[in-house]
Amino acid sequence: MASSPDVTPSEDNTPENPESGSAAATASVAAGSGRRGRVRMRRAAVMAVPATLVAAGLAVLTAQGALGVQFSISGMPFTVTATELDGTGFEQFGALDNMADGSPNAGDTGGQVLVVTSAIKDAHLTKLCQSVDLGGINLHITAGDGKDRVHAVDLTTDSTLLSGDAEFHGIEIGNDASELNKAGVKGPIGVFSQQADTVHIDNLRQTNYATTAGVFTLPNLHLNFSDKAC
């Protein structure tokens, strides 16, 4: 992942010798400071904005440098729904995903998206649906709507919205993300997180920017283009 500059010129680290710089150099430093300042403000917002979790009243505060996925995201969100999710080994923490340099989907975000990373060691989902809005038409995927459920191993999702009726067993709230041990995923030190032995969610709905899995089994998979989203 590409990271933004972390050092901003200031009066404390700019030479005080009035004869050492020209007007052009001063203007260049000022312009650079403005650009870095905007990046630092965006990073500061990452640390200050709470991300809503699946259980009401819980929040994750992200920290600079938190990474959800190890690839550049497209910047196109997609919807995922399931009537039920059962997971063993659950972790959750804040993250900052990055788009490829020059992505047309960056808009005014600077190519960064604040997300909540959810990791599940072993997950089963019923009636999985995924849709991506391609502009007037949706790429629509369904699976697990028969007797066999969708199965995922080492599943992670990076979400900006996650809702449903959730039940956790053996939950721990307020962990340092660098010490998580339920799903085999660790976040950066100093990041607020939570984990649980098991999780059950009815009527799951997510807006995701990335999904990864070690194994993803999709029985009765069906893919088509549709005017309907999940």
GROMACS .gro file of C-alpha atoms in nm:
model
  230
    1MET     CA    1   0.000   0.000   0.000
    2ALA     CA    2   0.121   0.348  -0.073
    3SER     CA    3   0.130   0.571   0.230
    4SER     CA    4   0.093   0.948   0.251
    5PRO     CA    5   0.371   1.178   0.370
    6ASP     CA    6   0.384   1.204   0.747
    7VAL     CA    7   0.610   1.510   0.785
    8THR     CA    8   0.478   1.861   0.737
    9PRO     CA    9   0.713   2.160   0.718
   10SER     CA   10   0.663   2.395   1.012
   11GLU     CA   11   0.834   2.681   1.184
   12ASP     CA   12   1.011   2.429   1.406
   13ASN     CA   13   1.187   2.244   1.124
   14THR     CA   14   1.233   2.523   0.862
   15PRO     CA   15   1.572   2.704   0.863
   16GLU     CA   16   1.552   3.053   1.011
   17ASN     CA   17   1.839   3.202   0.802
   18PRO     CA   18   1.672   3.473   0.588
   19GLU     CA   19   1.958   3.463   0.336
   20SER     CA   20   1.938   3.089   0.267
   21GLY     CA   21   1.618   3.083   0.058
   22SER     CA   22   1.466   3.274  -0.230
   23ALA     CA   23   1.106   3.382  -0.284
   24ALA     CA   24   1.058   3.093  -0.528
   25ALA     CA   25   1.181   2.840  -0.271
   26THR     CA   26   0.948   2.990  -0.009
   27ALA     CA   27   0.651   2.957  -0.246
   28SER     CA   28   0.743   2.596  -0.324
   29VAL     CA   29   0.761   2.506   0.046
   30ALA     CA   30   0.427   2.675   0.108
   31ALA     CA   31   0.261   2.479  -0.175
   32GLY     CA   32   0.407   2.153  -0.049
   33SER     CA   33   0.294   2.234   0.303
   34GLY     CA   34  -0.060   2.290   0.178
   35ARG     CA   35  -0.070   1.956   0.002
   36ARG     CA   36   0.076   1.772   0.302
   37GLY     CA   37  -0.159   1.960   0.531
   38ARG     CA   38  -0.461   1.828   0.342
   39VAL     CA   39  -0.327   1.473   0.362
   40ARG     CA   40  -0.261   1.509   0.735
   41MET     CA   41  -0.613   1.646   0.789
   42ARG     CA   42  -0.754   1.342   0.609
   43ARG     CA   43  -0.545   1.109   0.826
   44ALA     CA   44  -0.655   1.299   1.138
   45ALA     CA   45  -1.016   1.239   1.035
   46VAL     CA   46  -0.943   0.866   1.017
   47MET     CA   47  -0.843   0.873   1.383
   48ALA     CA   48  -1.144   1.078   1.487
   49VAL     CA   49  -1.436   0.925   1.296
   50PRO     CA   50  -1.614   0.635   1.470
   51ALA     CA   51  -1.714   0.339   1.249
   52THR     CA   52  -2.042   0.168   1.339
   53LEU     CA   53  -2.012  -0.202   1.419
   54VAL     CA   54  -2.262  -0.485   1.394
   55ALA     CA   55  -2.369  -0.444   1.757
   56ALA     CA   56  -2.534  -0.117   1.856
   57GLY     CA   57  -2.317   0.114   2.064
   58LEU     CA   58  -1.981  -0.044   1.972
   59ALA     CA   59  -1.728   0.163   1.780
   60VAL     CA   60  -1.386   0.122   1.627
   61LEU     CA   61  -1.137   0.410   1.616
   62THR     CA   62  -0.883   0.368   1.340
   63ALA     CA   63  -0.520   0.475   1.356
   64GLN     CA   64  -0.276   0.598   1.096
   65GLY     CA   65  -0.135   0.316   0.888
   66ALA     CA   66  -0.411   0.059   0.953
   67LEU     CA   67  -0.443  -0.167   0.647
   68GLY     CA   68  -0.738  -0.386   0.558
   69VAL     CA   69  -0.635  -0.555   0.233
   70GLN     CA   70  -0.295  -0.589   0.070
   71PHE     CA   71  -0.401  -0.473  -0.278
   72SER     CA   72  -0.530  -0.151  -0.433
   73ILE     CA   73  -0.909  -0.140  -0.427
   74SER     CA   74  -1.106  -0.034  -0.737
   75GLY     CA   75  -1.302   0.222  -0.538
   76MET     CA   76  -1.635   0.074  -0.657
   77PRO     CA   77  -1.849  -0.040  -0.360
   78PHE     CA   78  -2.052  -0.360  -0.379
   79THR     CA   79  -2.345  -0.487  -0.174
   80VAL     CA   80  -2.345  -0.823   0.006
   81THR     CA   81  -2.645  -0.974   0.181
   82ALA     CA   82  -2.719  -1.307   0.351
   83THR     CA   83  -3.015  -1.430   0.550
   84GLU     CA   84  -2.776  -1.589   0.803
   85LEU     CA   85  -2.406  -1.587   0.885
   86ASP     CA   86  -2.244  -1.822   1.135
   87GLY     CA   87  -1.877  -1.769   1.210
   88THR     CA   88  -1.610  -1.918   1.433
   89GLY     CA   89  -1.316  -1.695   1.524
   90PHE     CA   90  -1.424  -1.334   1.473
   91GLU     CA   91  -1.218  -1.012   1.473
   92GLN     CA   92  -1.295  -0.651   1.380
   93PHE     CA   93  -1.092  -0.330   1.362
   94GLY     CA   94  -1.071  -0.005   1.170
   95ALA     CA   95  -0.870   0.025   0.849
   96LEU     CA   96  -0.779   0.256   0.564
   97ASP     CA   97  -0.796   0.113   0.210
   98ASN     CA   98  -0.619   0.272  -0.085
   99MET     CA   99  -0.703   0.293  -0.455
  100ALA     CA  100  -0.449   0.269  -0.735
  101ASP     CA  101  -0.274   0.597  -0.818
  102GLY     CA  102  -0.483   0.798  -1.062
  103SER     CA  103  -0.800   0.593  -1.008
  104PRO     CA  104  -1.102   0.762  -1.174
  105ASN     CA  105  -1.308   0.657  -0.870
  106ALA     CA  106  -1.100   0.858  -0.623
  107GLY     CA  107  -1.312   1.174  -0.647
  108ASP     CA  108  -1.227   1.407  -0.359
  109THR     CA  109  -1.126   1.121  -0.125
  110GLY     CA  110  -0.759   1.130  -0.218
  111GLY     CA  111  -0.792   0.763  -0.313
  112GLN     CA  112  -0.850   0.648   0.045
  113VAL     CA  113  -1.158   0.484   0.202
  114LEU     CA  114  -1.218   0.446   0.575
  115VAL     CA  115  -1.349   0.094   0.639
  116VAL     CA  116  -1.416  -0.160   0.912
  117THR     CA  117  -1.225  -0.485   0.856
  118SER     CA  118  -1.409  -0.797   0.976
  119ALA     CA  119  -1.218  -1.127   0.982
  120ILE     CA  120  -1.376  -1.468   1.036
  121LYS     CA  121  -1.171  -1.787   1.056
  122ASP     CA  122  -1.454  -2.014   0.941
  123ALA     CA  123  -1.785  -1.878   0.807
  124HIS     CA  124  -2.109  -2.024   0.670
  125LEU     CA  125  -2.365  -1.806   0.492
  126THR     CA  126  -2.720  -1.876   0.375
  127LYS     CA  127  -2.862  -1.721   0.056
  128LEU     CA  128  -2.561  -1.507  -0.027
  129CYS     CA  129  -2.621  -1.223  -0.272
  130GLN     CA  130  -2.364  -0.982  -0.415
  131SER     CA  131  -2.427  -0.697  -0.657
  132VAL     CA  132  -2.212  -0.427  -0.815
  133ASP     CA  133  -2.367  -0.116  -0.972
  134LEU     CA  134  -2.202  -0.073  -1.313
  135GLY     CA  135  -2.407   0.234  -1.401
  136GLY     CA  136  -2.762   0.146  -1.495
  137ILE     CA  137  -2.703  -0.229  -1.470
  138ASN     CA  138  -2.590  -0.457  -1.187
  139LEU     CA  139  -2.352  -0.751  -1.191
  140HIS     CA  140  -2.559  -0.987  -0.976
  141ILE     CA  141  -2.429  -1.302  -0.802
  142THR     CA  142  -2.619  -1.549  -0.583
  143ALA     CA  143  -2.513  -1.872  -0.411
  144GLY     CA  144  -2.605  -2.099  -0.121
  145ASP     CA  145  -2.981  -2.075  -0.175
  146GLY     CA  146  -3.032  -2.452  -0.167
  147LYS     CA  147  -2.957  -2.719   0.091
  148ASP     CA  148  -2.583  -2.634   0.093
  149ARG     CA  149  -2.455  -2.310   0.243
  150VAL     CA  150  -2.172  -2.087   0.123
  151HIS     CA  151  -1.851  -2.170   0.310
  152ALA     CA  152  -1.549  -1.942   0.354
  153VAL     CA  153  -1.218  -2.000   0.530
  154ASP     CA  154  -1.006  -1.703   0.645
  155LEU     CA  155  -1.272  -1.458   0.527
  156THR     CA  156  -1.210  -1.083   0.552
  157THR     CA  157  -1.436  -0.798   0.441
  158ASP     CA  158  -1.367  -0.425   0.432
  159SER     CA  159  -1.697  -0.244   0.482
  160THR     CA  160  -1.835   0.106   0.512
  161LEU     CA  161  -2.174  -0.027   0.622
  162LEU     CA  162  -2.256  -0.345   0.812
  163SER     CA  163  -2.597  -0.419   0.962
  164GLY     CA  164  -2.801  -0.711   1.095
  165ASP     CA  165  -2.915  -0.880   1.416
  166ALA     CA  166  -2.595  -1.002   1.580
  167GLU     CA  167  -2.509  -1.237   1.866
  168PHE     CA  168  -2.154  -1.286   1.993
  169HIS     CA  169  -2.018  -1.553   2.225
  170GLY     CA  170  -1.696  -1.495   2.420
  171ILE     CA  171  -1.663  -1.135   2.305
  172GLU     CA  172  -1.370  -0.910   2.400
  173ILE     CA  173  -1.402  -0.535   2.336
  174GLY     CA  174  -1.119  -0.286   2.345
  175ASN     CA  175  -0.833  -0.513   2.242
  176ASP     CA  176  -0.519  -0.375   2.082
  177ALA     CA  177  -0.549  -0.488   1.720
  178SER     CA  178  -0.188  -0.609   1.718
  179GLU     CA  179  -0.277  -0.877   1.975
  180LEU     CA  180  -0.589  -1.027   1.813
  181ASN     CA  181  -0.581  -1.408   1.806
  182LYS     CA  182  -0.927  -1.543   1.717
  183ALA     CA  183  -0.912  -1.532   1.336
  184GLY     CA  184  -0.539  -1.520   1.263
  185VAL     CA  185  -0.540  -1.157   1.149
  186LYS     CA  186  -0.354  -0.882   1.333
  187GLY     CA  187  -0.396  -0.508   1.292
  188PRO     CA  188  -0.144  -0.233   1.369
  189ILE     CA  189  -0.045  -0.162   1.727
  190GLY     CA  190  -0.254   0.101   1.900
  191VAL     CA  191  -0.573   0.035   1.700
  192PHE     CA  192  -0.897  -0.027   1.892
  193SER     CA  193  -1.058  -0.363   1.807
  194GLN     CA  194  -1.286  -0.641   1.924
  195GLN     CA  195  -1.295  -1.019   1.885
  196ALA     CA  196  -1.520  -1.311   1.977
  197ASP     CA  197  -1.519  -1.691   1.979
  198THR     CA  198  -1.833  -1.708   1.761
  199VAL     CA  199  -2.069  -1.471   1.581
  200HIS     CA  200  -2.420  -1.520   1.443
  201ILE     CA  201  -2.587  -1.254   1.227
  202ASP     CA  202  -2.941  -1.262   1.086
  203ASN     CA  203  -3.031  -1.041   0.788
  204LEU     CA  204  -2.672  -0.946   0.717
  205ARG     CA  205  -2.617  -0.649   0.487
  206GLN     CA  206  -2.281  -0.496   0.394
  207THR     CA  207  -2.143  -0.227   0.168
  208ASN     CA  208  -1.796  -0.357   0.089
  209TYR     CA  209  -1.488  -0.235  -0.091
  210ALA     CA  210  -1.289  -0.558  -0.063
  211THR     CA  211  -1.332  -0.924   0.026
  212THR     CA  212  -1.064  -1.192   0.060
  213ALA     CA  213  -1.077  -1.559   0.156
  214GLY     CA  214  -0.839  -1.853   0.169
  215VAL     CA  215  -1.117  -2.081   0.042
  216PHE     CA  216  -1.458  -1.966  -0.088
  217THR     CA  217  -1.709  -2.244  -0.170
  218LEU     CA  218  -2.020  -2.120  -0.356
  219PRO     CA  219  -2.279  -2.395  -0.413
  220ASN     CA  220  -2.545  -2.324  -0.675
  221LEU     CA  221  -2.355  -2.019  -0.800
  222HIS     CA  222  -2.548  -1.798  -1.043
  223LEU     CA  223  -2.404  -1.485  -1.211
  224ASN     CA  224  -2.595  -1.251  -1.440
  225PHE     CA  225  -2.661  -0.888  -1.526
  226SER     CA  226  -2.976  -0.747  -1.370
  227ASP     CA  227  -3.158  -0.420  -1.317
  228LYS     CA  228  -3.206  -0.530  -0.954
  229ALA     CA  229  -2.947  -0.505  -0.677
  230CYS     CA  230  -2.924  -0.721  -0.365
   0.00000   0.00000   0.00000
